[in-house]
Coordinates of C-alpha atoms in Angstrom, one line a residue:
Chain A
X92 CA 5.2 85.7 155.8
X93 CA 3.1 84.2 158.6
X94 CA 5.4 83.9 161.6
X95 CA 4.7 80.8 163.6
X96 CA 6.6 78.6 165.9
X97 CA 5.6 80.0 169.3
X98 CA 6.7 77.7 172.2
X99 CA 4.9 77.5 175.5
X100 CA 6.1 75.3 178.4
X101 CA 3.9 74.8 181.4
X102 CA 5.3 73.3 184.6
X103 CA 7.5 71.0 182.7
X104 CA 9.3 68.5 184.8
X105 CA 11.8 65.8 183.8
X106 CA 13.1 63.2 186.1
X107 CA 15.5 60.5 184.9
X108 CA 14.9 57.3 186.6
X109 CA 17.8 54.9 186.8
X110 CA 17.8 51.6 188.6
X111 CA 20.2 51.4 191.6
X112 CA 20.8 55.2 191.6
X113 CA 18.9 58.1 192.9
X114 CA 16.5 59.6 190.4
X115 CA 17.9 62.6 188.8
X116 CA 15.7 65.7 188.5
X117 CA 16.9 67.4 185.3
X118 CA 14.1 70.0 185.1
X119 CA 11.8 71.2 187.9
X120 CA 8.6 72.9 187.0
X121 CA 9.8 75.1 184.2
X122 CA 7.3 77.5 182.7
X123 CA 8.4 79.8 179.9
X124 CA 7.1 81.1 176.6
X125 CA 9.1 81.9 173.5
X126 CA 7.5 84.1 170.9
X127 CA 7.1 83.1 167.3
X128 CA 10.1 84.1 165.3
X129 CA 12.3 85.1 168.3
X130 CA 15.8 84.1 169.0
X131 CA 16.1 82.5 172.5
X132 CA 19.3 81.3 174.1
X133 CA 19.6 79.0 177.1
X134 CA 22.8 79.5 179.0
X135 CA 24.2 77.7 182.0
X136 CA 27.0 75.4 183.2
X137 CA 27.0 71.8 182.2
X138 CA 24.5 69.7 184.2
X139 CA 21.9 72.4 184.6
X140 CA 19.4 70.7 182.3
X141 CA 19.6 73.0 179.3
X142 CA 20.1 70.2 176.8
X143 CA 17.2 68.3 178.4
X144 CA 15.0 71.4 177.9
X145 CA 15.9 71.5 174.2
X146 CA 15.4 67.7 173.7
X147 CA 12.0 68.0 175.3
X148 CA 11.0 70.7 172.8
X149 CA 12.4 68.5 170.0
X150 CA 10.2 65.7 171.2
X151 CA 13.2 63.4 171.7
X152 CA 12.3 63.1 175.4
X153 CA 8.9 63.0 177.0
X154 CA 8.3 65.3 180.0
X155 CA 7.6 63.6 183.4
X156 CA 5.1 66.3 184.1
X157 CA 3.7 69.4 182.5
X158 CA 3.0 70.3 178.9
X159 CA 4.9 71.7 176.0
X160 CA 3.0 73.4 173.1
X161 CA 4.3 74.6 169.8
X162 CA 1.7 76.9 168.2
X163 CA -0.9 75.5 170.6
X164 CA -0.3 72.0 169.5
X165 CA 1.1 69.7 172.2
X166 CA 4.5 68.2 171.4
X167 CA 4.0 64.4 171.1
X168 CA 7.3 63.4 169.5
X169 CA 9.9 64.5 167.0
X170 CA 8.5 66.4 164.1
X171 CA 10.0 67.9 161.0
X172 CA 8.7 71.3 162.0
X173 CA 11.2 71.3 164.8
X174 CA 14.7 71.0 163.3
X175 CA 17.6 70.0 165.4
X176 CA 21.4 70.8 165.2
X177 CA 23.8 69.1 167.6
X178 CA 27.2 70.3 168.7
X179 CA 28.8 67.7 166.5
X180 CA 27.4 68.1 163.0
X181 CA 26.4 64.4 162.8
X182 CA 26.1 64.4 159.1
X183 CA 25.3 60.9 157.7
X184 CA 28.8 59.8 156.7
X185 CA 27.4 57.5 154.0
X186 CA 25.8 60.4 152.2
X187 CA 27.5 63.2 150.4
X188 CA 26.8 66.8 151.2
X189 CA 23.9 67.2 148.8
X190 CA 22.3 64.0 149.8
X191 CA 22.7 64.9 153.5
X192 CA 20.8 68.2 153.0
X193 CA 18.2 66.5 150.9
X194 CA 17.6 63.8 153.5
X195 CA 14.6 65.4 155.2
X196 CA 12.9 66.2 151.8
X197 CA 13.5 62.6 150.6
X198 CA 12.2 61.1 153.9
X199 CA 9.0 63.1 153.5
X200 CA 8.7 62.3 149.8
X201 CA 8.9 66.0 148.8
X202 CA 12.3 65.8 147.1
X203 CA 10.9 65.9 143.5
X204 CA 8.8 69.0 144.0
X205 CA 11.3 70.9 146.2
X206 CA 14.7 69.8 145.1
X207 CA 15.6 73.5 144.3
X208 CA 15.7 74.2 148.0
X209 CA 18.8 72.0 148.4
X210 CA 20.9 74.1 146.0
X211 CA 19.6 77.3 147.6
X212 CA 20.6 76.2 151.0
X213 CA 24.0 75.0 149.9
X214 CA 24.5 78.6 148.5
X215 CA 23.2 80.1 151.7
X216 CA 25.7 78.3 153.9
X217 CA 28.5 78.9 151.4
X218 CA 29.3 75.3 150.4
X219 CA 28.8 75.6 146.7
X220 CA 31.2 73.3 144.9
X221 CA 31.3 70.7 147.7
X222 CA 28.0 69.0 146.8
X223 CA 29.6 65.7 146.0
X224 CA 32.0 65.7 149.0
X225 CA 31.6 63.2 151.8
X226 CA 31.4 64.5 155.4
X227 CA 34.9 63.3 156.3
X228 CA 36.4 65.5 153.6
X229 CA 34.8 68.6 155.1
X230 CA 36.2 70.8 157.9
X231 CA 34.4 71.1 161.2
X232 CA 33.0 74.5 160.3
X233 CA 31.8 73.2 156.9
X234 CA 30.2 70.2 158.5
X235 CA 28.3 72.4 160.9
X236 CA 27.1 74.7 158.1
X237 CA 25.9 71.6 156.3
X238 CA 24.1 70.4 159.4
X239 CA 22.3 73.8 159.6
X240 CA 21.3 73.5 156.0
X241 CA 20.1 70.0 156.5
X242 CA 17.8 71.1 159.3
X243 CA 16.6 74.1 157.3
X244 CA 15.7 72.1 154.2
X245 CA 12.4 71.2 155.9
X246 CA 11.5 74.9 156.5
X247 CA 11.1 74.2 160.2
X248 CA 9.1 76.6 162.3
X249 CA 11.5 76.1 165.1
X250 CA 15.3 75.5 164.9
X251 CA 16.7 73.9 168.0
X252 CA 20.5 74.1 168.4
X253 CA 22.5 72.3 171.1
X254 CA 25.8 74.2 171.3
X255 CA 26.0 74.4 167.6
X256 CA 29.2 76.3 167.5
X257 CA 30.8 74.7 170.6
X258 CA 33.2 72.5 168.6
X259 CA 34.5 75.3 166.3
X260 CA 37.6 77.5 166.7
X261 CA 37.0 81.0 167.8
X262 CA 37.5 82.6 164.4
X263 CA 35.0 80.3 162.6
X264 CA 32.7 80.7 165.5
X265 CA 32.3 84.5 165.0
X266 CA 31.7 84.1 161.3
X267 CA 29.1 81.4 162.0
X268 CA 27.4 83.6 164.6
X269 CA 26.8 86.2 161.9
X270 CA 25.5 83.5 159.6
X271 CA 23.1 82.3 162.2
X272 CA 21.7 85.9 162.5
X273 CA 21.4 86.1 158.7
X274 CA 19.5 82.9 158.5
X275 CA 17.2 83.9 161.4
X276 CA 16.5 87.3 159.9
X277 CA 15.9 86.1 156.4
X278 CA 13.6 83.1 157.4
X279 CA 11.8 84.1 160.5
X280 CA 12.3 80.8 162.1
X281 CA 12.1 80.6 165.9
X282 CA 15.6 79.9 167.1
X283 CA 16.4 78.2 170.4
X284 CA 20.0 77.8 171.1
X285 CA 21.8 76.1 174.1
X286 CA 25.2 77.5 174.8
X287 CA 27.6 78.0 177.6
X288 CA 29.1 81.0 176.0
X289 CA 27.5 84.1 177.6
X290 CA 28.9 86.5 175.0
X291 CA 27.5 84.4 172.2
X292 CA 24.1 84.4 173.8
X293 CA 24.1 88.2 174.3
X294 CA 25.3 88.7 170.7
X295 CA 22.5 86.7 169.2
X296 CA 19.5 86.5 171.3
X297 CA 16.4 88.5 172.1
X298 CA 15.7 86.5 175.2
X299 CA 18.2 84.6 177.4
X300 CA 17.2 81.9 179.9
X301 CA 19.8 81.5 182.6
X302 CA 19.9 78.1 184.3
X303 CA 21.9 76.8 187.2
X304 CA 22.6 73.2 188.2
X305 CA 21.5 73.8 191.8
X306 CA 17.8 73.6 191.4
X307 CA 17.2 72.7 187.7
X308 CA 15.0 75.7 187.1
X309 CA 15.2 78.8 185.0
X310 CA 17.0 81.2 187.4
X311 CA 16.5 84.4 185.4
X312 CA 15.1 85.5 182.1
X313 CA 17.0 88.4 180.5
X314 CA 15.5 90.3 177.6
X315 CA 18.0 91.9 175.3
X316 CA 16.5 94.8 173.5
X317 CA 19.7 96.0 171.6
X318 CA 19.5 96.4 167.9
X319 CA 21.3 94.1 165.5
X320 CA 24.2 93.9 164.6
X321 CA 25.4 94.2 168.1
X322 CA 28.7 95.6 169.1
X323 CA 30.5 93.4 171.6
X324 CA 32.5 96.3 173.0
X325 CA 29.4 98.6 173.8
X326 CA 28.5 99.4 177.3
X327 CA 25.1 98.0 177.1
X328 CA 26.4 94.7 175.8
X329 CA 28.9 94.4 178.6
X330 CA 26.3 95.3 181.2
X331 CA 24.0 92.5 180.1
X332 CA 26.8 90.1 179.9
X333 CA 27.9 91.1 183.4
X334 CA 24.4 90.7 184.7
X335 CA 24.2 87.1 183.4
X336 CA 27.7 86.2 184.6
X337 CA 26.7 87.4 188.1
X338 CA 23.7 85.0 188.2
X339 CA 26.0 82.1 187.1
X340 CA 28.9 83.0 189.3
X341 CA 27.0 83.6 192.5
X342 CA 25.3 80.3 192.1
X343 CA 28.5 78.5 191.5
X344 CA 30.2 80.1 194.4
X345 CA 27.2 79.2 196.5
X346 CA 27.6 75.6 195.3
X347 CA 31.3 75.5 196.2
X348 CA 30.5 76.6 199.7
X349 CA 28.1 73.7 200.1
Chain B
X293 CA 82.3 68.1 144.7
X294 CA 79.4 67.5 147.0
X295 CA 77.1 67.8 144.1
X296 CA 78.9 65.2 142.1
X297 CA 78.7 62.8 145.0
X298 CA 75.0 63.3 145.3
X299 CA 74.6 62.8 141.6
X300 CA 76.6 59.6 141.5
X301 CA 74.7 58.3 144.5
X302 CA 71.4 59.0 142.6
X303 CA 72.8 57.4 139.5
X304 CA 73.8 54.3 141.6
X305 CA 70.3 54.1 143.0
X306 CA 68.9 54.4 139.5
X307 CA 71.0 51.6 138.1
X308 CA 70.3 49.4 141.1
X309 CA 66.6 49.9 140.6
X310 CA 67.0 49.1 136.9
X311 CA 68.6 45.9 138.0
X312 CA 65.6 45.2 140.2
X313 CA 63.4 45.1 137.1
X314 CA 65.4 42.2 135.7
X315 CA 65.4 40.2 138.8
X316 CA 62.2 38.2 138.1
X317 CA 63.3 37.5 134.5
X318 CA 66.7 36.3 135.7
X319 CA 65.1 34.0 138.2
X320 CA 62.7 32.6 135.6
X321 CA 65.5 32.1 133.1
X322 CA 67.5 30.3 135.8
X323 CA 64.5 28.0 136.4
X324 CA 64.2 27.4 132.7
X325 CA 67.9 26.6 132.4
X326 CA 67.8 24.1 135.3
X327 CA 64.8 22.4 133.7
X328 CA 66.4 22.2 130.4
X329 CA 70.0 21.3 131.3
X330 CA 69.5 18.8 134.1
X331 CA 68.1 15.4 133.1
X332 CA 65.1 13.8 134.8
X333 CA 65.9 11.4 137.6
X334 CA 66.3 7.8 136.4
X335 CA 63.8 6.4 138.9
X336 CA 60.9 8.4 137.5
X337 CA 58.9 6.2 135.2
X338 CA 56.4 8.9 134.1
X339 CA 57.2 10.7 130.8
X340 CA 57.9 14.4 131.0
X341 CA 55.4 16.0 128.6
X342 CA 57.3 19.3 128.4
X343 CA 54.4 21.4 129.7
X344 CA 56.5 22.9 132.4
X345 CA 59.1 23.8 129.9
X346 CA 56.5 25.6 127.8
X347 CA 55.1 27.2 130.9
X348 CA 58.6 28.6 131.8
X349 CA 59.2 29.9 128.3
X350 CA 55.9 31.6 128.4
X351 CA 56.7 33.0 131.9
X352 CA 60.0 34.4 130.7
X353 CA 58.3 36.0 127.7
X354 CA 55.7 37.7 129.9
X355 CA 58.4 38.9 132.3
X356 CA 60.4 40.3 129.4
X357 CA 57.4 42.2 128.1
X358 CA 56.9 43.6 131.6
X359 CA 60.5 44.7 131.9
X360 CA 60.2 46.5 128.6
X361 CA 57.0 48.1 129.6
X362 CA 58.6 49.2 132.9
X363 CA 61.1 51.1 130.8
X364 CA 58.5 53.2 129.1
X365 CA 56.0 53.7 131.9
X366 CA 57.4 55.1 135.2
X367 CA 54.2 54.4 137.0
X368 CA 54.2 50.7 136.2
X369 CA 58.0 50.6 136.9
X370 CA 57.3 51.7 140.4
X371 CA 54.7 49.0 141.0
X372 CA 56.8 46.4 139.2
X373 CA 59.9 47.3 141.2
X374 CA 57.9 46.8 144.4
X375 CA 56.7 43.3 143.4
X376 CA 60.0 42.3 141.7
X377 CA 61.7 40.6 144.6
X378 CA 58.6 38.7 145.4
X379 CA 58.1 37.4 141.9
X380 CA 61.8 36.5 141.7
X381 CA 61.7 34.5 144.9
X382 CA 58.5 32.7 143.8
X383 CA 60.2 31.5 140.7
X384 CA 63.2 30.5 142.7
X385 CA 61.0 28.4 145.0
X386 CA 59.3 26.8 141.9
X387 CA 62.8 26.1 140.6
X388 CA 63.8 24.5 143.9
X389 CA 60.6 22.3 143.9
X390 CA 61.3 21.2 140.4
X391 CA 64.8 20.4 141.4
X392 CA 64.0 18.3 144.4
X393 CA 61.2 16.4 142.7
X394 CA 61.9 15.8 139.1
X395 CA 65.7 16.3 138.9
X396 CA 67.0 14.9 142.2
X397 CA 64.0 12.9 143.5
X398 CA 64.7 13.9 147.1
X399 CA 61.0 13.6 148.0
X400 CA 58.7 10.5 147.6
X401 CA 57.3 10.9 144.1
X402 CA 53.9 9.6 145.0
X403 CA 53.1 12.5 147.3
X404 CA 55.2 15.1 145.6
X405 CA 54.6 15.1 141.9
X406 CA 56.9 17.3 139.8
X407 CA 55.5 20.5 138.2
X408 CA 55.2 19.0 134.8
X409 CA 52.9 16.3 136.1
X410 CA 50.7 18.8 137.8
X411 CA 50.4 20.9 134.7
X412 CA 49.6 17.8 132.8
X413 CA 46.6 17.3 135.0
X414 CA 45.3 20.8 134.1
X415 CA 45.6 20.1 130.4
X416 CA 44.6 16.5 130.4
X417 CA 41.6 16.7 132.7
X418 CA 40.5 20.2 131.9
X419 CA 37.0 19.1 131.2
X420 CA 36.4 17.4 134.5
X421 CA 38.1 20.3 136.3
X422 CA 36.0 22.9 134.6
X423 CA 32.8 20.9 135.4
X424 CA 33.9 20.7 139.0
X425 CA 34.7 24.4 139.1
X426 CA 31.3 25.2 137.7
X427 CA 29.6 23.0 140.2
X428 CA 31.4 24.5 143.1
X429 CA 30.8 28.0 141.9
X430 CA 27.1 27.3 141.6
X431 CA 26.9 25.8 145.0
X432 CA 28.9 28.6 146.5
X433 CA 26.8 31.4 144.9
X434 CA 23.4 29.8 145.7
X435 CA 24.4 29.1 149.3
X436 CA 25.9 32.5 149.7
X437 CA 22.8 34.2 148.4
X438 CA 20.5 32.3 150.8
X439 CA 22.9 32.9 153.7
X440 CA 23.4 36.6 153.1
X441 CA 19.7 37.3 152.6
X442 CA 18.6 35.3 155.6
X443 CA 21.4 36.6 157.7
X444 CA 20.7 40.2 156.8
X445 CA 17.0 39.8 157.6
X446 CA 17.6 38.0 160.9
X447 CA 20.2 40.6 161.9
X448 CA 17.9 43.5 160.9
X449 CA 15.1 42.0 163.0
X450 CA 17.3 41.4 166.1
X451 CA 19.1 44.7 165.7
X452 CA 16.0 46.8 165.4
X453 CA 13.2 45.1 167.3
X454 CA 13.5 44.4 171.1
X455 CA 10.9 41.7 170.9
X456 CA 12.7 39.9 168.1
X457 CA 15.9 40.3 170.0
X458 CA 14.3 38.6 173.0
X459 CA 12.9 35.6 171.1
X460 CA 15.4 35.1 168.3
X461 CA 18.7 36.1 169.7
X462 CA 19.0 33.1 172.1
X463 CA 18.4 30.8 169.1
X464 CA 21.1 32.6 167.1
X465 CA 23.5 32.4 170.1
X466 CA 22.8 28.7 170.4
X467 CA 22.9 27.6 166.8
X468 CA 25.5 30.0 165.5
X469 CA 28.6 28.7 167.0
X470 CA 27.9 25.1 165.9
X471 CA 30.3 24.5 163.0
X472 CA 28.0 24.1 160.0
X473 CA 29.7 20.8 159.1
X474 CA 28.4 19.3 162.3
X475 CA 24.9 19.6 160.8
X476 CA 25.8 17.2 158.0
X477 CA 24.1 14.1 159.5
X478 CA 20.9 16.0 160.0
X479 CA 20.9 17.8 156.7
X480 CA 21.6 14.6 154.7
X481 CA 18.3 13.2 156.2
X482 CA 16.3 16.4 156.0
X483 CA 17.0 17.3 152.4
X484 CA 15.9 15.3 149.5
X485 CA 19.0 16.0 147.5
X486 CA 22.6 16.2 148.6
X487 CA 22.8 19.4 146.5
X488 CA 20.1 21.0 148.7
X489 CA 21.8 19.8 151.8
X490 CA 25.1 21.4 150.6
X491 CA 23.4 24.7 149.8
X492 CA 21.9 24.7 153.2
X493 CA 25.3 24.1 154.9
X494 CA 27.0 26.8 152.9
X495 CA 24.1 29.2 153.6
X496 CA 24.3 28.3 157.3
X497 CA 28.0 29.1 157.6
X498 CA 27.4 32.6 156.0
X499 CA 24.2 33.2 157.9
X500 CA 25.6 33.3 161.4
X501 CA 28.4 35.9 161.0
X502 CA 26.2 38.1 158.7
X503 CA 23.4 37.9 161.3
X504 CA 25.6 38.8 164.2
X505 CA 27.4 41.6 162.4
X506 CA 24.2 43.1 161.0
X507 CA 22.5 43.3 164.4
X508 CA 25.5 44.6 166.2
X509 CA 26.1 47.1 163.4
X510 CA 22.6 48.4 163.9
X511 CA 22.8 48.4 167.6
X512 CA 26.1 50.2 167.7
X513 CA 25.0 52.8 165.2
X514 CA 25.1 56.2 166.8
X515 CA 21.9 57.2 168.4
X516 CA 22.3 60.7 167.3
X517 CA 21.8 59.7 163.6
X518 CA 18.4 58.3 164.5
X519 CA 17.5 61.4 166.5
X520 CA 18.5 63.7 163.6
X521 CA 16.6 61.5 161.2
X522 CA 13.4 61.6 163.3
X523 CA 13.5 65.4 163.6
X524 CA 13.9 65.5 159.9
X525 CA 10.6 63.8 159.5
X526 CA 11.9 60.2 158.7
X527 CA 9.4 57.4 159.5
X528 CA 10.6 54.3 161.3
X529 CA 10.7 52.4 158.1
X530 CA 12.7 55.1 156.4
X531 CA 15.1 55.2 159.3
X532 CA 15.7 51.4 159.0
X533 CA 16.4 51.6 155.3
X534 CA 18.3 54.9 155.2
X535 CA 20.0 55.1 158.6
X536 CA 20.2 51.7 160.3
X537 CA 21.3 49.7 157.3
X538 CA 23.9 52.1 155.9
X539 CA 25.3 52.7 159.4
X540 CA 25.6 49.0 159.8
X541 CA 27.1 48.4 156.3
X542 CA 30.8 48.3 157.3
X543 CA 29.9 45.8 160.0
X544 CA 27.7 43.8 157.6
X545 CA 30.6 43.6 155.2
X546 CA 32.9 42.2 158.0
X547 CA 30.2 39.6 158.6
X548 CA 30.1 38.8 154.9
X549 CA 33.8 38.5 154.7
X550 CA 34.1 36.1 157.6
X551 CA 31.0 34.3 156.4
X552 CA 32.5 33.8 152.9
X553 CA 35.8 32.5 154.4
X554 CA 34.1 29.9 156.6
X555 CA 31.8 29.0 153.7
X556 CA 34.8 27.9 151.7
X557 CA 35.6 25.4 154.4
X558 CA 32.0 24.2 154.5
X559 CA 31.8 24.1 150.7
X560 CA 34.9 21.8 150.5
X561 CA 33.7 19.6 153.3
X562 CA 30.1 19.3 151.9
X563 CA 31.5 18.3 148.6
X564 CA 33.8 15.8 150.0
X565 CA 30.8 14.1 151.8
X566 CA 28.1 13.8 149.3
X567 CA 27.9 15.9 146.2
X568 CA 28.9 14.5 142.9
X569 CA 31.3 16.9 141.1
X570 CA 32.8 20.0 142.7
X571 CA 36.4 20.8 143.5
X572 CA 36.2 19.5 147.0
X573 CA 34.8 16.2 145.7
X574 CA 37.5 16.0 143.0
X575 CA 40.3 16.5 145.5
X576 CA 38.9 13.9 147.8
X577 CA 38.3 11.4 145.0
X578 CA 41.8 11.9 143.7
X579 CA 43.3 11.5 147.1
X580 CA 41.5 8.2 147.5
X581 CA 43.0 6.8 144.3
X582 CA 46.4 8.2 145.4
X583 CA 46.8 10.5 142.4
X584 CA 48.4 13.4 144.1
X585 CA 49.2 15.4 141.0
X586 CA 45.5 15.8 140.6
X587 CA 45.1 16.7 144.3
X588 CA 47.6 19.5 143.8
X589 CA 45.9 20.7 140.7
X590 CA 42.6 20.7 142.6
X591 CA 44.1 22.6 145.5
X592 CA 45.6 25.2 143.2
X593 CA 42.1 25.8 141.7
X594 CA 40.6 26.1 145.2
X595 CA 43.2 28.7 146.1
X596 CA 42.6 30.7 143.0
X597 CA 38.9 30.4 143.3
X598 CA 38.9 31.6 146.9
X599 CA 41.3 34.4 146.1
X600 CA 39.3 35.6 143.2
X601 CA 36.1 35.4 145.2
X602 CA 37.4 37.5 148.0
X603 CA 39.1 40.0 145.7
X604 CA 35.7 40.5 144.0
X605 CA 34.1 41.0 147.4
X606 CA 36.6 43.7 148.2
X607 CA 36.0 45.4 144.8
X608 CA 32.4 45.4 145.7
X609 CA 33.2 46.9 149.1
X610 CA 35.3 49.7 147.8
X611 CA 32.5 50.7 145.6
X612 CA 29.8 50.6 148.2
X613 CA 31.7 51.8 151.2
X614 CA 33.7 54.6 149.6
X615 CA 32.5 56.9 152.3
X616 CA 34.2 54.9 155.0
X617 CA 37.6 56.0 156.2
X618 CA 39.3 53.1 157.8
X619 CA 39.3 50.0 155.6
X620 CA 40.4 46.4 155.9
X621 CA 43.3 45.8 153.5
X622 CA 43.2 42.9 151.1

């Protein structure tokens, strides 16, 4: 398996201009690399620009300055090699589960050759038997699994996830975290996940980018070298979690004093 | 003791619901009896052809069959019980109308023909009526087809393209609210045939609501769907066909519904003004020669026609929008 999907951001800036208001600087000269096939999380409080970062990689937003490369090709817009999963599953309500997952293949005209993938993915995310169900008949967790499968059907090099488990209850969440690990380990996709759950980030990622709302930059990059599966109660786990919390807390206290 | 009470209460409920099954039949029999036993008012010069009598016997027979069927099928019994009161009251009102027109002549007979006279029109003029119905249906369908297609395309254009929105939307806003019947003077001149003019008017009345609802359906479609589609590798054209249009479909249906409703008005008006044949034309013609029984017959056909048309529309909707949760009830 050739591992691809390396992401390189150079001095990326994003400024949102809005008439009548001050321009909002969402990202300020961010430079970071994410290795091919790695699992990277971006943590931070809301408003720190983490979602903007993800949308820039997806190609849904254009940077105001700087460059983004995926495998040395500059990102020019959305592409099927960079799959996206939102916090809300956003399955197409007019398509049933099978059709939702097949959407990408159909859109690219590959459905006839590769229809087998759809069934495999439905198996992988544990939704066998629900192929004909419409999204509103599925629970939140099932919808989110389907959304994952839909993004994976294109065999993306990079899977971008914006708080993919944020809307789920805590039990479903932990199950889904293990499923994410499974998918990542079996497919070698580069995973980039935005979350505000520090524990989730430490449990899943090899690299954690910590962002704060004060200056819209990456405050700290934490490399997590622990072996999988990780034990949440271990000392090392807690130490890393503490380390990240400190960065987030100090900054927020600092903000409160302002 | 308590148990017995409960059982007797249940039994009582059971018998009272059994009684409900007979209510429509009793009402219909009452109507039949009144028609049979009371003589026609002396001042009425028209002969009673006995059609209403036959109609009531037929109704009683049908209701009897339904009552018997309700005894075997509990599912049907439930539905029938629900409708029973309504049907019974409907026959009661029919009975009342028959009473005040044919039997007692409390209303001027020119404007309020008795039921037998109206039924007589259906039978005596069935050829003309059928021809009119066919004409109206043809006009309605052709106009509807043009209106839906052009409205859908205009709406798609406005909803998707900013440029089209800039140039076309003011035109839609300006022309849309004009009642389509106000176009009559122009269309009569602009079209070589009155049929063409009528098709245009019907199409116009469907076009506006379909346009507005299509474009607003597309504009209100959640942005996230398009974002997901674009990261899944969907081209713009694919996104229009497979995201924008299905997302707008519930809204398009609403437009279609209000378009069809207003097209009935246009259809009737257009027919009254120029077209030869058609239910609207028939009603207007009969009104002019003061033959109100025919007017009533025509109106009953209009009501049934519109009812059937909209019922069909909703059948179509429940097939195509099965995925939708909230639905308009019909």
